[in-house]
Coordinates of C-alpha atoms in Angstrom, one line a residue:
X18 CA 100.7 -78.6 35.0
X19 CA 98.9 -80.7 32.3
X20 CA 95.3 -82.2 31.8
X21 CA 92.8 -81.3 30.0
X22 CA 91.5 -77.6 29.6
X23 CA 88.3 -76.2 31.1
X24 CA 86.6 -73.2 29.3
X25 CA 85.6 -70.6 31.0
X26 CA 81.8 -69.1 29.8
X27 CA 80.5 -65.8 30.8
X28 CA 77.4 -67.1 31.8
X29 CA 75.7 -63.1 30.7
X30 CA 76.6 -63.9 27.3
X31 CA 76.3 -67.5 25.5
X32 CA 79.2 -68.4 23.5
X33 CA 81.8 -66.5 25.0
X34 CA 84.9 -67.6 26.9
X35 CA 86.2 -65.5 29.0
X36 CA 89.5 -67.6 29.6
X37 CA 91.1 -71.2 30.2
X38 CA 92.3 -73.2 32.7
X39 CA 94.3 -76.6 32.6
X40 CA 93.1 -79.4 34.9
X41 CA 95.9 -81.1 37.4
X42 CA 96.3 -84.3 37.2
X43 CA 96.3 -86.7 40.7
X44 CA 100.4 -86.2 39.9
X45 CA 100.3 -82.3 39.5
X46 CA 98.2 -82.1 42.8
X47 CA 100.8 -84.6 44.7
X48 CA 103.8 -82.2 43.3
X49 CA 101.8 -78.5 44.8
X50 CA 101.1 -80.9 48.2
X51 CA 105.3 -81.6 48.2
X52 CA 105.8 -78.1 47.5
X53 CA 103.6 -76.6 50.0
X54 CA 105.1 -79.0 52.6
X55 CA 108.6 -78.0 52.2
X56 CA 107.7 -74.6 52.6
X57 CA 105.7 -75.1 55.5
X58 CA 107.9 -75.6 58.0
X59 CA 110.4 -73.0 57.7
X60 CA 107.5 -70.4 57.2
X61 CA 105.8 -71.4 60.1
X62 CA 108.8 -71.0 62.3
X63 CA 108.9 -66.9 61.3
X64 CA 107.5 -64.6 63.7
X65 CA 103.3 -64.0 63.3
X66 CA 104.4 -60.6 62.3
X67 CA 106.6 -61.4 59.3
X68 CA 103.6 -64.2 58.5
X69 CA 101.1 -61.7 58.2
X70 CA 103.1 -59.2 56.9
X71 CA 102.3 -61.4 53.3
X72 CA 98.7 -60.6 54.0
X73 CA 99.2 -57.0 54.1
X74 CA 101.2 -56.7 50.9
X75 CA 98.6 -58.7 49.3
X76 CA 95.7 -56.7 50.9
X77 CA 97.2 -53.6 49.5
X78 CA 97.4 -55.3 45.9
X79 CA 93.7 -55.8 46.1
X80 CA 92.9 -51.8 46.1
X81 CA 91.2 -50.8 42.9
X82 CA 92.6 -53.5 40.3
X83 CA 89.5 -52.6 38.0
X84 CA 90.9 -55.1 35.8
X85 CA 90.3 -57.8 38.2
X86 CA 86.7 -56.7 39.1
X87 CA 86.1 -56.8 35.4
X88 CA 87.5 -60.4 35.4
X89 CA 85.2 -61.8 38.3
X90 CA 82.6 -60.4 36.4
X91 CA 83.0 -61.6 33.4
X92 CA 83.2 -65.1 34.7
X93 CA 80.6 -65.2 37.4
X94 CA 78.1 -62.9 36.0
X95 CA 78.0 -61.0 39.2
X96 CA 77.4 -57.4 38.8
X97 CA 80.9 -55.2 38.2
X98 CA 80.0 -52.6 40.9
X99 CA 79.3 -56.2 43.4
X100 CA 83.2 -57.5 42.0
X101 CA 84.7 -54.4 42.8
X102 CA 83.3 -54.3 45.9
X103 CA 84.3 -58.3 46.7
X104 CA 87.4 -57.7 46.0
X105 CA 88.0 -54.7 48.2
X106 CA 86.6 -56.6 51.1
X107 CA 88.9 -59.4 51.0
X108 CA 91.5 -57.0 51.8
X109 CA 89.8 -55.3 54.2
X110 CA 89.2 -59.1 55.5
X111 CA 93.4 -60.1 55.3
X112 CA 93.8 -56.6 57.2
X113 CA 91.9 -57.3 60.1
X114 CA 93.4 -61.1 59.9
X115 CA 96.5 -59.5 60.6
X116 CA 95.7 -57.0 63.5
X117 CA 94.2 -59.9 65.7
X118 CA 96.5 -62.7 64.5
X119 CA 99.1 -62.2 67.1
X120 CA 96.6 -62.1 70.2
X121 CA 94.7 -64.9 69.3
X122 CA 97.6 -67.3 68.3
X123 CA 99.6 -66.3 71.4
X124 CA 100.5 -68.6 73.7
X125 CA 98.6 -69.0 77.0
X126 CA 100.9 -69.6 80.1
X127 CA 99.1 -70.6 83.4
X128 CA 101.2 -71.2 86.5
X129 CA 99.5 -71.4 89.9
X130 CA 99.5 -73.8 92.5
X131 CA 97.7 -76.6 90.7
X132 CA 101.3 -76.3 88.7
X133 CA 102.2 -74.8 85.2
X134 CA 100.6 -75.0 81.7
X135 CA 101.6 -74.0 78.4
X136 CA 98.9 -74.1 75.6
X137 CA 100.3 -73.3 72.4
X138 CA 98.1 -72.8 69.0
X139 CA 100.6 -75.1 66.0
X140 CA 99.6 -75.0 62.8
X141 CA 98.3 -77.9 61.0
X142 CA 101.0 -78.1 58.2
X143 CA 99.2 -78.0 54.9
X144 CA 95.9 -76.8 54.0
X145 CA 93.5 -78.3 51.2
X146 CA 90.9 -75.6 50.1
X147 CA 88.3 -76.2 47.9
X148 CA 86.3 -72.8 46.9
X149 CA 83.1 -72.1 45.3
X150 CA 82.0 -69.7 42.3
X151 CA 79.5 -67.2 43.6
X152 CA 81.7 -65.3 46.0
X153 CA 85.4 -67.1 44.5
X154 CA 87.7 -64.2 46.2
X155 CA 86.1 -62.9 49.7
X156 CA 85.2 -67.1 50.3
X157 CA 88.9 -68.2 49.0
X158 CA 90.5 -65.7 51.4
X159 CA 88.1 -66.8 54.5
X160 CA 90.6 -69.6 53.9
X161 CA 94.1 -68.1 53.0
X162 CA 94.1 -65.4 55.6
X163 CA 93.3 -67.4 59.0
X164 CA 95.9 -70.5 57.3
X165 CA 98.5 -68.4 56.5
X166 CA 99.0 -66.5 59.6
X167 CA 98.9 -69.1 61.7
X168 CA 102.2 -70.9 60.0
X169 CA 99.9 -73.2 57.6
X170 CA 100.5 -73.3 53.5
X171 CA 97.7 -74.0 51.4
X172 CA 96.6 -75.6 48.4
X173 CA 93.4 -74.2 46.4
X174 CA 90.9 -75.5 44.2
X175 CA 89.0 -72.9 42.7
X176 CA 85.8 -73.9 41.0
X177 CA 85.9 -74.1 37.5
X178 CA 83.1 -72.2 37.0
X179 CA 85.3 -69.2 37.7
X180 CA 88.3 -69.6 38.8
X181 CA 90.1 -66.7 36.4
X182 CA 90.5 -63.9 38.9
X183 CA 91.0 -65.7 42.4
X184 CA 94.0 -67.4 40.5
X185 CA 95.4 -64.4 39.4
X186 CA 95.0 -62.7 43.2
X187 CA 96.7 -65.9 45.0
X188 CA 99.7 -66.0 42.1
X189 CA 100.3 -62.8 44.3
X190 CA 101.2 -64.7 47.4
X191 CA 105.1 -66.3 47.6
X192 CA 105.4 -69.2 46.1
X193 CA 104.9 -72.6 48.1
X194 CA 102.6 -70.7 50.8
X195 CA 99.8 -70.9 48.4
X196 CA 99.3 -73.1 45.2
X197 CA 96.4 -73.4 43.0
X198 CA 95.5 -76.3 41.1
X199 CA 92.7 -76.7 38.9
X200 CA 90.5 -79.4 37.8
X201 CA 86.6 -80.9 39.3
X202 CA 86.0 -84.4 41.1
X203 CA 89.6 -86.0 40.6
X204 CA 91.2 -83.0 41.2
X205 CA 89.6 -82.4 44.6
X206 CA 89.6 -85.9 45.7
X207 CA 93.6 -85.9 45.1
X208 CA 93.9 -83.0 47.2
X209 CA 91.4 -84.3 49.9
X210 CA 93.1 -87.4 50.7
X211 CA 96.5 -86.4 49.9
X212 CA 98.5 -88.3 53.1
X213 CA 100.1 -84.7 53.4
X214 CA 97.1 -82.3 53.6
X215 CA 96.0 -81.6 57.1
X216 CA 93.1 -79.8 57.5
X217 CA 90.4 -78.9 54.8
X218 CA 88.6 -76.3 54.0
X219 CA 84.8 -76.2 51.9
X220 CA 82.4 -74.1 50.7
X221 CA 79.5 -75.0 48.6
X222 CA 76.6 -77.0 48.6
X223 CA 75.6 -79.9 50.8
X224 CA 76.1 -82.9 48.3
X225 CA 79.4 -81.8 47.7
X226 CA 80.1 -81.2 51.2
X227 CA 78.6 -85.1 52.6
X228 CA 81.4 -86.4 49.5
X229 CA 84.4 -84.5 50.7
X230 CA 83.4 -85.1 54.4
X231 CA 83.6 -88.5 53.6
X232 CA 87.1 -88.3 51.6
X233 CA 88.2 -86.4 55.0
X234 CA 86.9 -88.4 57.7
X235 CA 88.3 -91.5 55.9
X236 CA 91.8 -90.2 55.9
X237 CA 91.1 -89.0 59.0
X238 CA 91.4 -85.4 58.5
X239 CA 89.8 -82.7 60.6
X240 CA 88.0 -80.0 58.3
X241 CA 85.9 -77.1 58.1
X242 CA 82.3 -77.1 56.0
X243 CA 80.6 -74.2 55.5
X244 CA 77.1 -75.3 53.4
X245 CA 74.0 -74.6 51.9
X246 CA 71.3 -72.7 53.9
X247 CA 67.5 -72.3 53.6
X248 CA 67.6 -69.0 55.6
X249 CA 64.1 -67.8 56.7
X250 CA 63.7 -64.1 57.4
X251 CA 60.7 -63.6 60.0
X252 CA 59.0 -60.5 60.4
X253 CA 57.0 -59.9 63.7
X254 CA 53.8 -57.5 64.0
X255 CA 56.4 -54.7 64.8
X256 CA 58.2 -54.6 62.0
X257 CA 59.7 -51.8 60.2
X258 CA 58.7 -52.3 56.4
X259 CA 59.6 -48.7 55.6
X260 CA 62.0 -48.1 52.5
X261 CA 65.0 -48.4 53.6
X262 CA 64.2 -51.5 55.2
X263 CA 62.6 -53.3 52.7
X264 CA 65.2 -52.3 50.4
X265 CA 68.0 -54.2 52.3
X266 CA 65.5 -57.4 53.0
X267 CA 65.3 -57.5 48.7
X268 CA 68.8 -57.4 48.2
X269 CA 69.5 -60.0 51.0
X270 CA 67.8 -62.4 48.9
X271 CA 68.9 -61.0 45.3
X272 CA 72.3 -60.1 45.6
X273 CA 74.7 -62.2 43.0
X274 CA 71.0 -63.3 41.6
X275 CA 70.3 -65.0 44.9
X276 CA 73.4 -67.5 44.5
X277 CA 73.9 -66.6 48.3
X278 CA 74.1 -69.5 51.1
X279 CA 73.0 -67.0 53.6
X280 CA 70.4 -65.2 51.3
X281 CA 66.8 -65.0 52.6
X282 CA 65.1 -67.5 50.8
X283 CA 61.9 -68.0 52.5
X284 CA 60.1 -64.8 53.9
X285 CA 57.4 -65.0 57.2
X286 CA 54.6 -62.2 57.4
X287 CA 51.8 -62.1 59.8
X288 CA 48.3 -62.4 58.1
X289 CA 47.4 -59.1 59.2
X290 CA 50.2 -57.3 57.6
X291 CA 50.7 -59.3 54.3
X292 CA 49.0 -57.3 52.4
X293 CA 50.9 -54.3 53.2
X294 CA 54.4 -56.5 53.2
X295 CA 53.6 -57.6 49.7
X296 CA 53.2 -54.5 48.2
X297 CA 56.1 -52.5 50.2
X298 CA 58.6 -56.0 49.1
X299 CA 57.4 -55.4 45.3
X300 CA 57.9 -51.4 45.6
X301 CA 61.5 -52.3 47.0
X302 CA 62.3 -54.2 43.6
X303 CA 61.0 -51.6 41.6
X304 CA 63.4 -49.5 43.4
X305 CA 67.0 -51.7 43.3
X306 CA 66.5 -54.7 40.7
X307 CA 67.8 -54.4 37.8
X308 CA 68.6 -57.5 35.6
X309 CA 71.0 -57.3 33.3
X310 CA 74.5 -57.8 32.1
X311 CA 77.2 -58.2 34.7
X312 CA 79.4 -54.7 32.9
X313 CA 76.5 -52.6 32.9
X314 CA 76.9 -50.2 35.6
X315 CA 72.8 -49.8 36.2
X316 CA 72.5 -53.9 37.1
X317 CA 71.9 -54.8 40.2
X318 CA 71.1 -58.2 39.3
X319 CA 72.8 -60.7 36.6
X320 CA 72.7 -64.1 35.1
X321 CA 73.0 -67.4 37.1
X322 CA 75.4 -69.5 36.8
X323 CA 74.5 -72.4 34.0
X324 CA 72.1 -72.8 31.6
X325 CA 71.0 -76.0 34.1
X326 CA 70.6 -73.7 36.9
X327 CA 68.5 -71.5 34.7
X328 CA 66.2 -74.3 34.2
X329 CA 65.8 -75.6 37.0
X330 CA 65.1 -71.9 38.6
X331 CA 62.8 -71.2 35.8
X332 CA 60.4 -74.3 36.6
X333 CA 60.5 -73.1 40.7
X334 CA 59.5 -69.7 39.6
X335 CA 56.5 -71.5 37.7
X336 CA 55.1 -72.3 41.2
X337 CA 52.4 -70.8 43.1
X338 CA 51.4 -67.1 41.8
X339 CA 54.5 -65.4 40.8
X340 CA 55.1 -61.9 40.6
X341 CA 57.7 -60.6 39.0
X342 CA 59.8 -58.1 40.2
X343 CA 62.3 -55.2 38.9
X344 CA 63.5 -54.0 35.5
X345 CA 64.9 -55.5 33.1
X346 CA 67.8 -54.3 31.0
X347 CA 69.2 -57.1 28.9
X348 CA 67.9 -59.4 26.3
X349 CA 67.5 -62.1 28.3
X350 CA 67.9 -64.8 25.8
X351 CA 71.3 -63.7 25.5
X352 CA 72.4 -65.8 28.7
X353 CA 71.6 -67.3 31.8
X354 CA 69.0 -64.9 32.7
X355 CA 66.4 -65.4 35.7
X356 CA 64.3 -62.5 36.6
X357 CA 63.8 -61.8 40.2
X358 CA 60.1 -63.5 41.4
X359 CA 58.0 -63.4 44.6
X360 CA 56.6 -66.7 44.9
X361 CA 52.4 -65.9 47.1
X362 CA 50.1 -68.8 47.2
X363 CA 52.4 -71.5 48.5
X364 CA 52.7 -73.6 51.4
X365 CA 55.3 -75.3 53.4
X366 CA 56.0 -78.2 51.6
X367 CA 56.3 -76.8 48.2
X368 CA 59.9 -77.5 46.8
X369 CA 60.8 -73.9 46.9
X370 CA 59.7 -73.3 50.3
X371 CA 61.6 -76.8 51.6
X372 CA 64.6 -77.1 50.1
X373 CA 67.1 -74.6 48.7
X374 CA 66.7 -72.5 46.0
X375 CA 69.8 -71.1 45.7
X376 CA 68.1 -68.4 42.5
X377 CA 66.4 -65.0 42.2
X378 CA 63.1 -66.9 43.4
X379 CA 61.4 -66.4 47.0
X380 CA 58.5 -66.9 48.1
X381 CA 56.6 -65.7 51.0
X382 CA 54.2 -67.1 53.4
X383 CA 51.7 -65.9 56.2
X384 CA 52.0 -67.0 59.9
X385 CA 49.6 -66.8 62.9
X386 CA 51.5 -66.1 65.6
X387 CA 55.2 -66.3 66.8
X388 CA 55.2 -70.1 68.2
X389 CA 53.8 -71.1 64.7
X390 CA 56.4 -69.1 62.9
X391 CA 59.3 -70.4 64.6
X392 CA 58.6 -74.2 64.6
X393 CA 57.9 -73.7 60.5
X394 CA 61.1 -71.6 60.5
X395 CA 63.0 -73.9 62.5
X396 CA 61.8 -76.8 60.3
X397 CA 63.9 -78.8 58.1
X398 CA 67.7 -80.1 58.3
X399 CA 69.2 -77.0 57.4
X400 CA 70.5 -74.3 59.5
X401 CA 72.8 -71.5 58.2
X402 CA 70.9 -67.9 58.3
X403 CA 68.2 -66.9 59.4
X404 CA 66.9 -63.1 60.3
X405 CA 64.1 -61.4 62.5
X406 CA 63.0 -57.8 61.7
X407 CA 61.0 -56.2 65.1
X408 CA 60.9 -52.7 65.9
X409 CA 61.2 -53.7 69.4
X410 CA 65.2 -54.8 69.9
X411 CA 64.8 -57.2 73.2
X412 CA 62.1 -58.8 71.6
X413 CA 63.8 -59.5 68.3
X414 CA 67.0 -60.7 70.7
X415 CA 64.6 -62.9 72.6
X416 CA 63.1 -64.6 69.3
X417 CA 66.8 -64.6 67.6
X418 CA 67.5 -67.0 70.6
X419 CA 65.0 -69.6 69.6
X420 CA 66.2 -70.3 65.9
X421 CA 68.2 -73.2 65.0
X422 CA 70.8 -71.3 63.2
X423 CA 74.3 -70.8 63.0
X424 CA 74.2 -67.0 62.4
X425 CA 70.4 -64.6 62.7
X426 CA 70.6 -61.0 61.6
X427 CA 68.8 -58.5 63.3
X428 CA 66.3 -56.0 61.2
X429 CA 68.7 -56.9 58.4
X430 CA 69.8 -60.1 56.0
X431 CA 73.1 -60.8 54.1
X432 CA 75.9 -59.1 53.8
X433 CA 74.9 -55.7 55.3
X434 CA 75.0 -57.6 59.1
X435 CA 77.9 -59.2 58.8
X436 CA 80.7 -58.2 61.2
X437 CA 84.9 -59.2 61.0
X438 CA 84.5 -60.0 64.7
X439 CA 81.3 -62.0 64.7
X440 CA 82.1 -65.7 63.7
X441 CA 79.8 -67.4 60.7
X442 CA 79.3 -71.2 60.2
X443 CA 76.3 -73.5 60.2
X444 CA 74.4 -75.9 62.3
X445 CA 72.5 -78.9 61.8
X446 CA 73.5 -79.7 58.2
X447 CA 74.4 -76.6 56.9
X448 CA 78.2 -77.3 58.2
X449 CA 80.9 -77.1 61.0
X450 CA 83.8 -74.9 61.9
X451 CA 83.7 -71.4 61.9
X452 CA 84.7 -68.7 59.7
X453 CA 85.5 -64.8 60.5
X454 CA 85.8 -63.5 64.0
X455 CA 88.8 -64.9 66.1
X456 CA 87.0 -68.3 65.8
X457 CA 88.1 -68.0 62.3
X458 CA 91.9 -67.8 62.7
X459 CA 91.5 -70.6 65.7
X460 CA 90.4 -72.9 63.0
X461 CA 93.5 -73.1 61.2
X462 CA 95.6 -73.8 64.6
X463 CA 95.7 -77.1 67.0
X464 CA 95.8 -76.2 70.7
X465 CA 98.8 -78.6 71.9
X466 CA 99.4 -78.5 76.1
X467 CA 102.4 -78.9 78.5
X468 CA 101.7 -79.6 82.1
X469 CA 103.4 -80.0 85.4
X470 CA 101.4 -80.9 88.2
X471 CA 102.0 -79.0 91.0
X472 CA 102.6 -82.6 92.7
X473 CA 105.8 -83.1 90.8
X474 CA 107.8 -80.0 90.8
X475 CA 110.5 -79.1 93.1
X476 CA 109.0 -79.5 96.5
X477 CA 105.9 -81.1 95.7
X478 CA 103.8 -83.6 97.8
X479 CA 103.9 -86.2 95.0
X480 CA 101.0 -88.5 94.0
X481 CA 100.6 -92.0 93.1
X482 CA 101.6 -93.9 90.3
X483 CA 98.2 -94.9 89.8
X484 CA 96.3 -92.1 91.3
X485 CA 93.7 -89.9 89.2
X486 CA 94.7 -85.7 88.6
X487 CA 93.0 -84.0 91.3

């Protein structure tokens, strides 16, 4: 491919380049559409088993390749021991791909005496992906997995904030099922629109997403958008706040330094109890935040992304009466360092509190009672994640049933409730379409029908030409 070359920065340590990539022109991205295309067909037409046996060989690539944790983290700043564990999990996530593939891409075959109908899941043909930074392998093969087994090819745009070690995992896949082309805006639009691309697939933010929704809906073309997420984590007067608890509630909203769509980014107390949630929240961080750089195995927490998210982070963290939380085990000047902040003394329609953060900065905020909580929680035009701790588990059900949200955890936030079988997507303007669960693989497949009315086969009582299906 040729165009011009994008560096690479380890965003944990200014000046260094951790490796280059060469941007595809409009041209290049036409020529990986073609070749995708012609090996669409003759791949789809292989049993499901031989289609997912690909995933398994790749799945059992993805074991221990310490190399390739030390890659992602080089690249993304992300902690090494959270790299090795991404990477792991995307096998485990083209495993389980594999063992429900054939039941859920089966055909369905009704015939009764209304007559006989065949629904068959097709694939599209090809797939456009376009993949974001913070979570590059585990969001990439959300993608891969579901196309691939169900007789798609796919082309991928990684994000060129670090797109090193996902490129090196999908070279592992046979040629023309899955091609990578690099590049930013004309890159992605050439892919987007490409006559030949069939369904896309996003994740990142919400800008972003309203562009190549746009590109899609223009052309016509039925996608997938998973978005950003304001997630609010509300704890009733029941809640547990005992170690353990608080300790997964402050790494669901500082794992990968907060650079999480589904982290908890604005946290809900009762009055009565914030006092006591405070202090247990900042005793968490003493316990499990450690900033520092991404190869040190004692970090917990690294750099962001950019030297502008930094800034920008830096000024929300400014706001209210910070406190700030963990160690910290790095020079910070020596990269994109943000240390880990409780925002108190804020109200709703602070910037940090309404919109996004997307950064090691939360703040927390005191309600009276659940009705108030809910409507403020509920607030706003996002609606990813959201999470309700209650040491009462009908109760928490009965309140997870009210939020506007395409996925609430229960007495937990992040990664540590997330299930293979439980299907994740937003609503509201967080994104459509589904990812994980069986939902998932359904994505990548068109349900296609073949009828006979019972009227019209051998010995039927007929109907009129003009007469409506009964």
């Amino acid at each position: 491919m040729s165009g011009t070359v994008i560096a690479v920065d380890n965003p944990g340590r200014i000046g260094e380049v951790v490796g280059e990539v060469k941007t595809a022109s409009p041209d290049d991205v036409a020529a990986a559409v073609a070749r995708a295309d012609a090996a669409q067909r003759q791949f789809a037409a292989l049993p499901v088993a031989d289609r997912v046996a690909v995933l398994e060989r790749v799945a059992g690539s993805l074991e221990d390749d310490e190399a390739l944790a030390e890659l992602l983290a080089r690249e993304s700043g992300k902690p090494l021991g959270d790299c090795r564990g991404e990477i792991r999990f995307a096998g485990v996530y083209l495993r389980w791909v594999a063992s429900r593939a054939a039941e859920v891409l089966a055909d369905a075959h009704t015939d009764d005496p209304s007559g006989r109908l065949l629904l068959r899941r097709r694939p599209f043909g090809v797939v456009g992906a376009i993949t974001p930074w913070n979570a590059p392998v585990i969001l990439t093969m959300l993608k891969v997995g579901p196309a691939l087994a169900a007789g798609n090819t796919i082309v991928v745009k990684p994000s060129p904030l670090a797109p090193l070690a996902i490129a090196r995992i999908l070279a592992r896949f046979p040629d023309g099922l899955v091609t990578v082309v690099h590049g930013e805006v004309e890159t992605g639009t050439a892919l987007v629109t490409h006559p030949l691309v069939r369904k896309v697939a996003f994740t990142g933010g919400e800008a972003a997403g309203r562009a190549i929704g746009a590109l899609a809906g223009q052309a016509i073309t039925p996608a997938v958008l998973e978005l950003g997420g304001n997630d609010p984590a509300v704890f009733l007067d029941d809640a547990d706040l005992s170690d353990a608890a608080m300790d997964r509630l402050v790494m669901g909203s500082f794992q990968s330094a907060g650079q999480v769509c589904m982290a908890a980014k604005r946290l809900y107390v009762p009055e009565a109890r914030y006092a006591e949630f405070r202090d247990a929240y900042v005793a968490a961080a003493a316990r499990v935040v450690v900033l520092g750089d991404a190869l040190d195995p004692e970090t917990t927490v690294g750099p962001v992304i950019s030297a502008a998210a930094a800034s920008r982070l830096r000024a929300l963290a400014a706001l209210g009466s910070p406190v700030p939380l963990g160690r910290v085990a790095v020079d910070v000047a020596r990269g994109h360092y943000v240390r880990p902040t409780l925002l108190t003394g804020l109200d709703d329609a602070s910037p940090v509190v309404a919109e996004e953060q997307f950064g090691p900065v939360v703040p927390v905020l005191t309600y009276r009672d659940e009705e108030d909580v809910l409507a403020r929680a509920n607030a706003g035009e996002l609606g990813l994640g959201a999470s309700v701790w209650s040491a009462d588990e009908e109760r928490a059900f009965a309140f997870a049933r009210r939020f506007e949200a395409g996925f609430t955890f229960v007495n937990t936030h992040g990664r540590t409730g997330m299930a293979l079988r439980a299907p994740f997507g937003g609503v509201k303007r967080s994104g459509f379409g589904r990812e994980y669960g069986d939902e998932g693989i359904a994505e990548y497949t068109q349900t296609c029908a073949i009828h006979l009315p019972a009227a019209f086969r051998a010995g039927g009582a007929g109907m009129g030409a003009a007469a409506y299906p009964v």
